[in-house]
Coordinates of C-alpha atoms in Angstrom, one line a residue:
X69 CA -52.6 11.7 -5.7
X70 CA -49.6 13.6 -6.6
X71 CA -45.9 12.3 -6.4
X72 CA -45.0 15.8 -7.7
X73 CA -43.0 17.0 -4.6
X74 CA -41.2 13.5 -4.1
X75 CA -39.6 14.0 -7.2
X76 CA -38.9 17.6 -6.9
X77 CA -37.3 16.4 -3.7
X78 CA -35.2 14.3 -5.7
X79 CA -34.1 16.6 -8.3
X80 CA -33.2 18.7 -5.2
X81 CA -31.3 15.9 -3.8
X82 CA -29.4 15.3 -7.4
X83 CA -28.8 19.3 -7.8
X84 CA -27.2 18.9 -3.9
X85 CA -25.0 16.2 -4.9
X86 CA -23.7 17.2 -8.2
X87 CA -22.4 20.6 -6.2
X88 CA -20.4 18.2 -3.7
X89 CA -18.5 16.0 -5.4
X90 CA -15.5 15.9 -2.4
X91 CA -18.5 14.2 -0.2
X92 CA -19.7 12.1 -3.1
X93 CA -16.1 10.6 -3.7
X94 CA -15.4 10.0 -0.2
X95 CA -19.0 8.1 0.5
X96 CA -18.3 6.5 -2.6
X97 CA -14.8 5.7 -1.7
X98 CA -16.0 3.8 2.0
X99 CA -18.5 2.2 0.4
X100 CA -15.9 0.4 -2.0
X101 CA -13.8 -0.4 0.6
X102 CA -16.8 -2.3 2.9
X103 CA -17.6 -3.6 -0.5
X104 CA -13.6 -5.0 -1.0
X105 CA -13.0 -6.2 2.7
X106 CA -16.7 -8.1 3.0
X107 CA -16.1 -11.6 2.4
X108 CA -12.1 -11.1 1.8
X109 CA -9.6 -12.8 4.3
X110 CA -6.8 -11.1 5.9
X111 CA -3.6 -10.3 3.7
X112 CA 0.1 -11.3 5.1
X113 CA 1.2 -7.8 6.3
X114 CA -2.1 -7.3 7.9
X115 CA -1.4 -10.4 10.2
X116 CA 2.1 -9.0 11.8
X117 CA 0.2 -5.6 12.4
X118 CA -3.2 -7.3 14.0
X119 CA -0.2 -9.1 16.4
X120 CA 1.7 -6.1 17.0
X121 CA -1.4 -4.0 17.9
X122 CA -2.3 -7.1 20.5
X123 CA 1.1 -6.7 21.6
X124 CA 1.0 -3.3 22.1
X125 CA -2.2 -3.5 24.3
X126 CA -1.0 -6.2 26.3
X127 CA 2.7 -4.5 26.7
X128 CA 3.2 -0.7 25.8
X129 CA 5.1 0.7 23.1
X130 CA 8.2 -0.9 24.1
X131 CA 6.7 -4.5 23.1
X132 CA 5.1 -3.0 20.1
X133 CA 8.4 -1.7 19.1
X134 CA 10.1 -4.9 19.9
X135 CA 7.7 -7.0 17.9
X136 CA 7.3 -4.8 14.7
X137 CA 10.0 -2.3 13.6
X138 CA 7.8 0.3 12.8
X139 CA 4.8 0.1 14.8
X140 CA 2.4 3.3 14.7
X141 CA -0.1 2.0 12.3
X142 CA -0.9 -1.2 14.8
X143 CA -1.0 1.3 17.6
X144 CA -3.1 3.2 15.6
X145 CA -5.9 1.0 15.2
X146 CA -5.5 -0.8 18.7
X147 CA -6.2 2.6 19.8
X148 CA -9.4 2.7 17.7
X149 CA -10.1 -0.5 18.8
X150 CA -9.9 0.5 22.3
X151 CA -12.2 3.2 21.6
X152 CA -15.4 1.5 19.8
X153 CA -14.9 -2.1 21.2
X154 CA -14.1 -3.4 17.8
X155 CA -11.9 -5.8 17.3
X156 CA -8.4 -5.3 16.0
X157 CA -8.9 -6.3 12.4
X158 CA -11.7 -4.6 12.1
X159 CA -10.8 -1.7 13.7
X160 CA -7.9 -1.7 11.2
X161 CA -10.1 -2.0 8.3
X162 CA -12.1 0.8 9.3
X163 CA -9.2 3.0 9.9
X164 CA -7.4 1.9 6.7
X165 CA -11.3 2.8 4.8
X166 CA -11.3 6.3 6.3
X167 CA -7.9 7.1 5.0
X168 CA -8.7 6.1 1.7
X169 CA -12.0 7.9 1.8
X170 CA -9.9 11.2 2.9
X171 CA -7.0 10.6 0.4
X172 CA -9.8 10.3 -2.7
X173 CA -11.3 13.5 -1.2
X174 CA -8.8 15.5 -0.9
X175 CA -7.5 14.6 -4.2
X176 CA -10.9 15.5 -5.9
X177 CA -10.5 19.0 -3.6
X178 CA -7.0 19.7 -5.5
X179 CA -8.5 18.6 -8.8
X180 CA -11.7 20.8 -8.5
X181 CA -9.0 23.7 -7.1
X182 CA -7.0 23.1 -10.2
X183 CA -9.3 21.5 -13.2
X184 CA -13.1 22.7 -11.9
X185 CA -14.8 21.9 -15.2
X186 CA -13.4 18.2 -15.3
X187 CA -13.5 17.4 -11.1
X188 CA -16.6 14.6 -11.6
X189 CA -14.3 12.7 -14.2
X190 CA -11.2 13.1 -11.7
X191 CA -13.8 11.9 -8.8
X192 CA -14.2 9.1 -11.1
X193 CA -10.8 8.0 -12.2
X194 CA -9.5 8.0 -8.8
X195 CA -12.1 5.5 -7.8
X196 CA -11.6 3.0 -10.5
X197 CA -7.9 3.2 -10.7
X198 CA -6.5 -0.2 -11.0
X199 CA -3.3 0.5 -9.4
X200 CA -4.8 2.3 -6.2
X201 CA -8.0 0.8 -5.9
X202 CA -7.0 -3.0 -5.7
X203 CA -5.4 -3.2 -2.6
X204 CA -8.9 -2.0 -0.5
X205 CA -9.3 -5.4 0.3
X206 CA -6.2 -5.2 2.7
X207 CA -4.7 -4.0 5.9
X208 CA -1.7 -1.6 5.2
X209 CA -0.1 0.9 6.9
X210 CA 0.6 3.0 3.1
X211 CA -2.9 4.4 3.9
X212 CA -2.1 6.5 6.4
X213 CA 0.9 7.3 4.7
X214 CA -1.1 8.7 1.7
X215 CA -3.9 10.3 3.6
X216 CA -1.5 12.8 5.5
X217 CA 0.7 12.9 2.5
X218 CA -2.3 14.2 0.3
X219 CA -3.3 16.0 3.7
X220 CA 0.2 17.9 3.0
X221 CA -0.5 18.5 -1.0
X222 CA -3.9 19.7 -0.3
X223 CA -2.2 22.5 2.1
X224 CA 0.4 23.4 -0.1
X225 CA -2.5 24.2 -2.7
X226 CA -4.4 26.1 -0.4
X227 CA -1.3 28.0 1.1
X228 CA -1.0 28.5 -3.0
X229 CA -3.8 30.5 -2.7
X230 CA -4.0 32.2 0.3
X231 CA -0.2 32.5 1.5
X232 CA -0.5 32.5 5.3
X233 CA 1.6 31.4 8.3
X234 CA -1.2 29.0 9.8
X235 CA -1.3 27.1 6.6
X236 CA 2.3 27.0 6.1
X237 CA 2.8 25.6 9.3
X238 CA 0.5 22.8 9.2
X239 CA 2.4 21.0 5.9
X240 CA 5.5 19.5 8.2
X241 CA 3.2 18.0 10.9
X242 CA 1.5 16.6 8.7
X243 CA 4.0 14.8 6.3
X244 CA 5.6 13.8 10.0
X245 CA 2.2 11.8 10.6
X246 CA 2.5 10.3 7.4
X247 CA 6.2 9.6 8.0
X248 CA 5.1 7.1 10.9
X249 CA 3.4 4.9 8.3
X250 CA 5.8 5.3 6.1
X251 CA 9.1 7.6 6.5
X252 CA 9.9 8.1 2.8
X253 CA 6.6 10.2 2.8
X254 CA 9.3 13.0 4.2
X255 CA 10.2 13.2 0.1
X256 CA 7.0 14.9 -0.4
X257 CA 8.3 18.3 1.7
X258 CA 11.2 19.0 -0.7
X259 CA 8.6 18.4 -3.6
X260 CA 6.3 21.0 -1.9
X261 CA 9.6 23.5 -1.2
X262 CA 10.7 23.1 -4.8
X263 CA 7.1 23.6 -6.3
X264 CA 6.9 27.3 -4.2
X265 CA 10.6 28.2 -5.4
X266 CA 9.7 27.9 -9.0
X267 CA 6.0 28.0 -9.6
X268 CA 4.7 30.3 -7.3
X269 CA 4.9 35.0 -8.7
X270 CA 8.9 35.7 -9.4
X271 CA 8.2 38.2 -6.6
X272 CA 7.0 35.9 -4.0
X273 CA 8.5 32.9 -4.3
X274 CA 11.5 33.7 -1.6
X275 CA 9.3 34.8 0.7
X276 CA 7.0 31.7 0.6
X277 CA 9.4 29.9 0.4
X278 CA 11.2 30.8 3.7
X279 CA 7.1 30.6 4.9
X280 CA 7.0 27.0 4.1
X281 CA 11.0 25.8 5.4
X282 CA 12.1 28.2 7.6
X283 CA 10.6 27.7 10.9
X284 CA 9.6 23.9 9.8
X285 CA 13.3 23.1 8.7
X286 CA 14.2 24.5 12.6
X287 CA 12.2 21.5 14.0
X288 CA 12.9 19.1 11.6
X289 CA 16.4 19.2 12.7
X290 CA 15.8 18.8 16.2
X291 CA 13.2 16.0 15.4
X292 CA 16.2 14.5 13.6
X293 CA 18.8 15.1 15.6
X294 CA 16.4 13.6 18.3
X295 CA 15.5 10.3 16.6
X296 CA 19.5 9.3 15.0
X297 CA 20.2 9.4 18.6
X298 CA 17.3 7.5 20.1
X299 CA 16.8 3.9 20.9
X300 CA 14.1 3.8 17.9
X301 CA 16.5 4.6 15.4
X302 CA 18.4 1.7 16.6
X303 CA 15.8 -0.2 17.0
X304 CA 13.8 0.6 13.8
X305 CA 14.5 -0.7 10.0
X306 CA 15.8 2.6 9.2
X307 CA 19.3 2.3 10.4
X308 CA 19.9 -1.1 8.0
X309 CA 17.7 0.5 5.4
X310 CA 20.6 4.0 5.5
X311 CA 23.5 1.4 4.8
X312 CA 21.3 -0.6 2.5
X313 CA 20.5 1.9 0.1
X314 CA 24.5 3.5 0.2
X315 CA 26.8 3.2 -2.4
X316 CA 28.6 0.6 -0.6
X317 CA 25.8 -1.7 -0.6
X318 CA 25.6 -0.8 -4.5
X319 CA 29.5 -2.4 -5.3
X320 CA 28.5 -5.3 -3.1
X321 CA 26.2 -6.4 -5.4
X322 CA 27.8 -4.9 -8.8
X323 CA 31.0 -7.0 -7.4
X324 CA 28.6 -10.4 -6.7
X325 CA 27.0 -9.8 -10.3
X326 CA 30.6 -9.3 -11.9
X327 CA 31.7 -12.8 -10.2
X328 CA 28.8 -14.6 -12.7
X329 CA 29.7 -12.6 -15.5
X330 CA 32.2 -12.6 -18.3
X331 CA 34.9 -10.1 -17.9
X332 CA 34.2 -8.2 -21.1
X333 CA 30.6 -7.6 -19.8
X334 CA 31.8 -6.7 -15.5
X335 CA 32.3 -3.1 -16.9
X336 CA 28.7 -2.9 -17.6
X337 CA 27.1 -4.4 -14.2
X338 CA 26.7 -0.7 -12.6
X339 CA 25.0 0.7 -15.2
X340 CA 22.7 -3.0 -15.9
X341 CA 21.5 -2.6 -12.3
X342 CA 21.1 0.7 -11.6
X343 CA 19.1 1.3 -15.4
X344 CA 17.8 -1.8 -15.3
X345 CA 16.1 -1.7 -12.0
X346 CA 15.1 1.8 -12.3
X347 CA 13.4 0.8 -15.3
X348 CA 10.9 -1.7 -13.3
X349 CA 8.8 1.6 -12.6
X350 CA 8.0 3.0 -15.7
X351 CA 7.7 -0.3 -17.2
X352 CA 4.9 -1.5 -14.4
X353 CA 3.5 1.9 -13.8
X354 CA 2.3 1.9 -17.7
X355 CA 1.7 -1.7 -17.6
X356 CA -1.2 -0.9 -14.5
X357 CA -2.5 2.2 -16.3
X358 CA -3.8 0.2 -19.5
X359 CA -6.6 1.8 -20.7
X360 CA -6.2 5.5 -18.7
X361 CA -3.3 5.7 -21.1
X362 CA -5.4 6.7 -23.8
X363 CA -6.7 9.7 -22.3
X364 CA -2.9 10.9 -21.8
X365 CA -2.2 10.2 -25.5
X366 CA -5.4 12.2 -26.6
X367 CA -3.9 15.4 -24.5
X368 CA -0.6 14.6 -26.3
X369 CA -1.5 14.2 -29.4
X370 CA -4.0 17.4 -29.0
X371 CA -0.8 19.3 -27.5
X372 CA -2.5 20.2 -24.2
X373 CA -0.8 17.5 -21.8
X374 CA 1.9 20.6 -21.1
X375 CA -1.1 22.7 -20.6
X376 CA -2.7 20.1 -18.4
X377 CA 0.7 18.9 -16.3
X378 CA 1.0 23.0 -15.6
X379 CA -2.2 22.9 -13.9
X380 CA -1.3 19.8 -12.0
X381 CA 2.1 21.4 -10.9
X382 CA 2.2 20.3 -7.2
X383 CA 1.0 16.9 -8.1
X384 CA 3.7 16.5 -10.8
X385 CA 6.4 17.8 -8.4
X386 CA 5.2 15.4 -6.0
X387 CA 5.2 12.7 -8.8
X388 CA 9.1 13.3 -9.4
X389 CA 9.6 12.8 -5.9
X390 CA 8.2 9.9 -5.2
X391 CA 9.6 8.2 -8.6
X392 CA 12.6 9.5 -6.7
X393 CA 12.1 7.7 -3.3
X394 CA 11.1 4.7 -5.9
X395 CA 14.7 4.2 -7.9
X396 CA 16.6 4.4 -4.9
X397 CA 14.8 1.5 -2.7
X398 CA 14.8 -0.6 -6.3
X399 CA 18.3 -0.2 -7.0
X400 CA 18.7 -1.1 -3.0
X401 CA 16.7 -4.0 -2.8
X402 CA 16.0 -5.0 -6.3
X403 CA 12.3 -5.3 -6.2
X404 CA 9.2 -3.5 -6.2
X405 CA 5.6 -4.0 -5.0
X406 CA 2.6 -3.0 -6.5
X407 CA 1.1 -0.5 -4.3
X408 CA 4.5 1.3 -3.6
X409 CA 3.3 2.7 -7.3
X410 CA -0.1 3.7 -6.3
X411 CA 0.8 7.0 -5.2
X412 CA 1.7 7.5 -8.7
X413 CA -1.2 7.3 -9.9
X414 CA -3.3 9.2 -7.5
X415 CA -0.9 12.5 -8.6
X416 CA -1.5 11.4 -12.3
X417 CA -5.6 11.3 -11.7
X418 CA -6.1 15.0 -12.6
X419 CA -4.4 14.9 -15.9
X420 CA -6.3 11.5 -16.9
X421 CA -9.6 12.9 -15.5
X422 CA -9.2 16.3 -17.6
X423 CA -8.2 13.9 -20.3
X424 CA -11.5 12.0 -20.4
X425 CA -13.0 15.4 -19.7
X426 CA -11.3 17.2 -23.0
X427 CA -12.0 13.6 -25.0
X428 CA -15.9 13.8 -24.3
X429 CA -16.2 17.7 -24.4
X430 CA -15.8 17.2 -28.4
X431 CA -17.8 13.8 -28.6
X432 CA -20.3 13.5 -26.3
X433 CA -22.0 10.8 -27.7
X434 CA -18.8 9.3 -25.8
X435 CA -20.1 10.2 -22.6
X436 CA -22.7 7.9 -21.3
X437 CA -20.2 5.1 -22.4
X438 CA -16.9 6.2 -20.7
X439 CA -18.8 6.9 -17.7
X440 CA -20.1 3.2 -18.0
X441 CA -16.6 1.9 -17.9
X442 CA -15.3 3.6 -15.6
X443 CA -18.0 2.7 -13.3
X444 CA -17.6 -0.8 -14.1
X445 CA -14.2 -0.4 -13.7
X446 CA -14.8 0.9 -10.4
X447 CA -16.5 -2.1 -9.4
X448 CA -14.1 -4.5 -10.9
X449 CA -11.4 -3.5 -8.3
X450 CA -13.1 -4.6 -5.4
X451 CA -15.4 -7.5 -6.6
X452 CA -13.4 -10.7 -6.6
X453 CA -15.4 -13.0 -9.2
X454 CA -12.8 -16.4 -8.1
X455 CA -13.3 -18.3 -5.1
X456 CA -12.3 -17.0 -1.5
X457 CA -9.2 -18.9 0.1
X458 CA -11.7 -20.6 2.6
X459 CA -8.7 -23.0 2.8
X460 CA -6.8 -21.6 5.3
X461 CA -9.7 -20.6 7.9
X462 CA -10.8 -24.6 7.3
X463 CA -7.0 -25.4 7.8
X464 CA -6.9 -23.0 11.2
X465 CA -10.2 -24.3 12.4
X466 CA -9.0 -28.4 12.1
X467 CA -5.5 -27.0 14.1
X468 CA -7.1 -25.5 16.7
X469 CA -9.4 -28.4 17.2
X470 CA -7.0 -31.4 16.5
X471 CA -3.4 -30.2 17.6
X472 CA -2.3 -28.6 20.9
X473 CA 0.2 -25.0 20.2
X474 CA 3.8 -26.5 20.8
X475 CA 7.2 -25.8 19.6
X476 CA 6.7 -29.0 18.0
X477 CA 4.4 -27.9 15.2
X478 CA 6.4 -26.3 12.1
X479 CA 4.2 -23.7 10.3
X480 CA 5.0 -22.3 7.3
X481 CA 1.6 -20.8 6.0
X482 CA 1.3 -17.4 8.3
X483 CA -2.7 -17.4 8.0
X484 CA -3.3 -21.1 8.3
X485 CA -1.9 -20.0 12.0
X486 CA -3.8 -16.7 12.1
X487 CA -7.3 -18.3 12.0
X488 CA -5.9 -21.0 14.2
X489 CA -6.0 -18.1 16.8
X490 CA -1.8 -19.4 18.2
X491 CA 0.3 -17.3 19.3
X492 CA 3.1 -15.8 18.8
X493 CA 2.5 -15.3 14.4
X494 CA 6.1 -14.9 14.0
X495 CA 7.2 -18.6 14.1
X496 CA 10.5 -19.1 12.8
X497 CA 10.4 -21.2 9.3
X498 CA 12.5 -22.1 6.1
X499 CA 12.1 -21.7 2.5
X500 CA 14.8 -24.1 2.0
X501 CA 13.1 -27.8 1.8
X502 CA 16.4 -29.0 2.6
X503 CA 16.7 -27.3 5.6
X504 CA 13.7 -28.1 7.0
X505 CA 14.6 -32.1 5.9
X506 CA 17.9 -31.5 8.3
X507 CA 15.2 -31.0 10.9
X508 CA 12.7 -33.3 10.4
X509 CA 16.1 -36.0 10.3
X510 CA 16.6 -34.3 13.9
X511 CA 13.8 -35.8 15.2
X512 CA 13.0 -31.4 16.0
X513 CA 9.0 -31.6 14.5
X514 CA 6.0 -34.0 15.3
X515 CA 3.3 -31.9 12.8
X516 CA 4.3 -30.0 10.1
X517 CA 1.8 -27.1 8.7
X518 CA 2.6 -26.5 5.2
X519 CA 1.3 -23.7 2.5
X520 CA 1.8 -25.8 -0.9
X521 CA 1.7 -24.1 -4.1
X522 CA -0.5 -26.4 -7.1
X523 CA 3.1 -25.3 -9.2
X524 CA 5.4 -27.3 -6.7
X525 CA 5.4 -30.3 -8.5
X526 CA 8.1 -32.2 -6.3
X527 CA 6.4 -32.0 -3.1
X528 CA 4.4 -35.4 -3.2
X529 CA 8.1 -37.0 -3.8
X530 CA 9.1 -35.3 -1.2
X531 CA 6.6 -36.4 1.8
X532 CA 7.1 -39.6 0.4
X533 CA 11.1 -39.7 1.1
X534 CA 10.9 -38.3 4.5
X535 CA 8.6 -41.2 5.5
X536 CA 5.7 -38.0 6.0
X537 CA 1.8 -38.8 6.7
X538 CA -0.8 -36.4 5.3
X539 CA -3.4 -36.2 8.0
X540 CA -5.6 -33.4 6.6
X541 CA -5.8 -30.8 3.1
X542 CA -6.9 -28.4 2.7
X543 CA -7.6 -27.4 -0.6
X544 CA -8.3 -24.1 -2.9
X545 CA -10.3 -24.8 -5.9
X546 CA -6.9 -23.3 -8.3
X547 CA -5.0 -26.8 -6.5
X548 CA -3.4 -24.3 -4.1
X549 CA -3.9 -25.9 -0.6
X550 CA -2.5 -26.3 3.1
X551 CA -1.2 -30.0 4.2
X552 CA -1.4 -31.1 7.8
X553 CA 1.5 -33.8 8.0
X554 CA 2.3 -35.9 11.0
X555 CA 6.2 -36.8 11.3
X556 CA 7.6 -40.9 11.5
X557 CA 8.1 -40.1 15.2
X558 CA 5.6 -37.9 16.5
X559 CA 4.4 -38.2 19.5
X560 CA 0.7 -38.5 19.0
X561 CA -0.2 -38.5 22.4
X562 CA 1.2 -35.5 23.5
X563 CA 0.3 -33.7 20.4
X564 CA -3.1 -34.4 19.4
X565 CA -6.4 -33.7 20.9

C-alpha cells in the first residue's frame, strides 16, 4: 500500500498555505482569541457593554444612549446576538475575535504590499505581540476601532497604488465606523492626507490629495456640523472630554500642583506635567516591546531602519498620529491604559518583522530558533498559567441563592453582581471607606458585597469597628477575595432567602 499521494496532498496543502499568509494570520489570529476567551471571565468594561446591549434590546437607542455614553459597540453585538441566537457576551466575543482576525490581516496585506520578502515574519510578530495580543481575553470596543482604522490604512495603500475615485472614497466611511468605537480614530484621516501630500510622485500629490479630502472633507463637515448640534453630542462624553482636554483644564491643574509646591519650583509645573506625562508613552511603549526591541536596534545599528521606516510610510504617519491623539488625552487626564498603546505596535509590526527578517537572512542557523519564540510567545499571550478568578462566579452564585436584589445590598465588586445575574450593573458605590461608614452609621445597608484586595491590610480592623458579620468569602488563591457581610441591624427576614 502506497501513502504516496496523501503526502503529495500535503505538500500541496503546505505550498497552498505558504502562498496565503493574509488567511493563515487571520485563522491563526481567531483561533488565539477562542483560545484567550475559553476558560477567562468577563473583564470590567465588558460588563457595562453586555448591560447596555440588553438595554438597547429591551429599549432602543435612546436607552442605550442613556445607559452608556457611547454605545455602538453594545448595539453592535446585540445586533449579532439577535442574528445567531447567541448570547450577548458571546456574541461580543465573537464580534470582538473577528475584528482582531481582520485587523492582523489586513496588517500582514500592507506588510506583504510593502515588505514581500519578510510578510511571514510580520504575520508572525503581529500575533505574538505582547502589547496587542494580551487583551484577546476581553470585551472591548478598541476592536472595532482598529479593524476599520486598519480597514482605512489598507485603502490608503491600495489607492497608493492604483489612484482611483472608488478607493478614495471608501477611506472616510470607513474611519467614521471606527470613530463609533472610538472617535479619536478620526486622527488617522489627517495621517492618511499628510502621507499623499508628501510621499506620494511631486507631480501627483495635489491631485491625490484633493482625491482623498476634497469631496470627503465636504461631508465631514456636515456630519460635524450635524452631530455638535445634536442631542448625542450632548449626551455623549465628547462634550466634557472638548473642555477636558483645553488649555483651561491644563492651568486648573498646573494652578492645584503649584498650591503643593514651593514657589521657586510653581514656574516649572507646566512644563513637569505636560513632559512628564507625555513621557508615560514612550517610557511604556518600550517597556511592552522588550525583546522586539532588538530587532529595531539590529536595523539601527546596520543603518537600514530609515530604509525600513520609508517602506512603512503610511504606518509611521499613522504612528505620529496616534502618539498624537495619545499626549493630549495624558496630559488631560493624567493616565494611560495599556491597550490605548496597542495600536502602536500594530504600525511598528512591519519594521520589527523585516527586522527579524534582515537578522536571520545573514544567520539562518537563527531561524528555527526565532521562529520558536515567537511562537511560544504567541502562545504565552493568551494562555493564563495562574488560577481563574472562580471567586467571583462562587460569590454571584451564593448571592443569587442567599440574598433577595434590594436597594439594601451595597456592591462594590461589579462582577461579583454580574454572575449574580441583578440588575441594573451600575449601582452607585464609594471608594472612600469613610463614606460608606457614614452609611452603614445611617442604618442605609443590611448586606454589604465587598471586592477586598489581599494588600488592604486594615480591612479586618475595619469590619470589626463597625460591629460587621462576615457571612460568606470568597476567596482567590493570591488572598484576593469577595466578603458577604451582614450589617448590626439588618433585617434578616426581609433580606435573606
Amino acid at each position: 500500500m502506497s501513502f504516496r499521494p496523501s503526502g503529495c496532498n500535503l505538500q500541496g496543502l503546505v505550498a497552498w498555505l505558504r502562498c496565503r499568509p493574509v488567511l493563515v494570520t487571520f485563522v491563526i489570529s481567531l483561533l488565539l482569541s477562542l483560545l484567550a476567551w475559553s476558560g477567562s471571565l468577563i473583564n470590567r468594561d465588558g460588563i457595562l457593554y453586555v448591560e447596555a446591549a440588553r438595554i438597547f434590546l429591551e429599549g432602543g437607542f435612546s436607552a442605550a444612549l442613556a445607559n452608556f455614553y457611547w454605545p455602538f459597540f453594545p448595539i453592535a453585538f446585540a445586533s449579532l446576538a439577535q442574528l445567531t441566537g447567541l448570547g450577548l457576551e458571546q456574541a461580543g466575543y465573537l464580534l470582538n475575535a473577528l475584528f482582531m482576525g481582520g485587523v492582523c490581516a489586513l496588517l500582514v496585506d500592507i506588510a506583504r504590499r510593502r515588505f514581500p520578502e519578510a510578510v511571514w515574519f510580520v504575520a508572525l510578530v503581529v500575533l505574538a505581540l505582547p502589547g496587542l495580543n494580551e487583551y484577546r481575553n476581553e470585551l472591548l470596543r478598541e476592536y472595532g476601532a482598529w479593524f476599520f482604522s486598519m480597514l482605512a490604512l489598507w485603502l490608503a495603500v491600495r489607492f497608493d497604488e492604483n489612484p482611483g475615485w472608488l478607493t478614495a472614497q471608501l477611506i472616510l466611511p470607513s474611519l467614521l465606523l471606527a470613530a463609533l468605537f472610538r472617535p479619536e480614530a478620526m486622527a488617522f484621516y489627517l495621517a492618511i492626507v499628510l502621507w499623499q501630500a508628501f510621499a506620494s510622485p511631486a507631480g501627483e500629490r495635489l491631485r491625490r490629495v484633493l482625491m482623498i479630502a476634497g469631496p470627503a472633507c465636504a461631508i465631514a463637515a456636515v456630519f460635524l456640523v450635524y452631530f455638535f448640534n445634536s442631542p448625542l453630542y450632548e449626551k455623549s462624553r465628547l462634550s466634557s472630554d472638548v473642555v477636558r482636554f483645553g488649555w483651561r483644564e491644563l492651568e486648573l491643574k498646573v494652578a492645584a500642583v503649584s498650591a503643593v509646591l514651593p514657589a521657586y519650583a510653581s514656574e516649572q509645573v507646566r512644563g513637569i506635567l505636560i513632559w512628564g506625562s507625555v513621557a508615560i508613552i514612550p517610557e511604556r511603549f518600550l517597556a511592552k516591546l522588550g525583546v522586539f526591541l532588538l530587532p529595531l536596534f539590529f536595523l539601527a545599528f546596520a543603518g537600514r531602519l530609515g530604509d525600513a521606516l520609508k517602506r512603512n510610510s503610511l504606518l509611521s504617519y499613522a504612528f505620529a498620529a496616534h502618539v498624537l491623539v495619545l499626549s493630549i488625552f495624558v496630559v488631560g487626564m493624567q493616565f494611560l491604559a495599556g491597550r490605548y498603546l496597542a495600536l502602536l505596535y500594530l504600525f511598528a509590526a512591519p519594521v520589527i518583522g523585516y527586522g527579524i527578517w534582515r537578522f536571520v537572512s545573514d544567520r539562518p542557523r537563527w531561524k528555527i530558533p526565532l521562529l520558536a519564540l515567537l511562537t511560544v510567545l504567541m502562545f504565552t499571550n493568551v494562555v493564563s498559567t495562574g488560577p481563574a478568578k472562580q471567586h467571583f462566579v462562587e460569590a454571584g452564585n451564593w448571592l443569587a441563592a442567599n440574598v433577595q436584589d434590594t436597594p439594601r445590598v451595597y456592591i462594590d465588586s461589579g462582577r461579583t453582581l454580574y454572575y449574580s445575574g441583578w440588575r441594573p450593573m451600575r449601582r452607585w458605590y464609594t471608594d472612600d471607606r469613610e463614606e460608606l461608614t457614614g452609611l452603614l452609621k445611617a442604618g442605609r445597608y443590611d448586606f454589604l458585597v465587598l471586592e477586598v484586595s489581599r494588600k488592604d491590610k486594615g480591612f479586618e480592623q475595619w469590619l470589626a469597628d463597625n460591629e460587621l458579620q462576615i457571612v460568606q468569602r470568597f476567596s482567590h488563591p493570591n488572598g484576593d477575595a469577595v466578603f458577604i457581610v451582614r450589617t448590626p441591624g439588618a433585617e434578616s427576614s426581609a433580606q435573606a432567602r
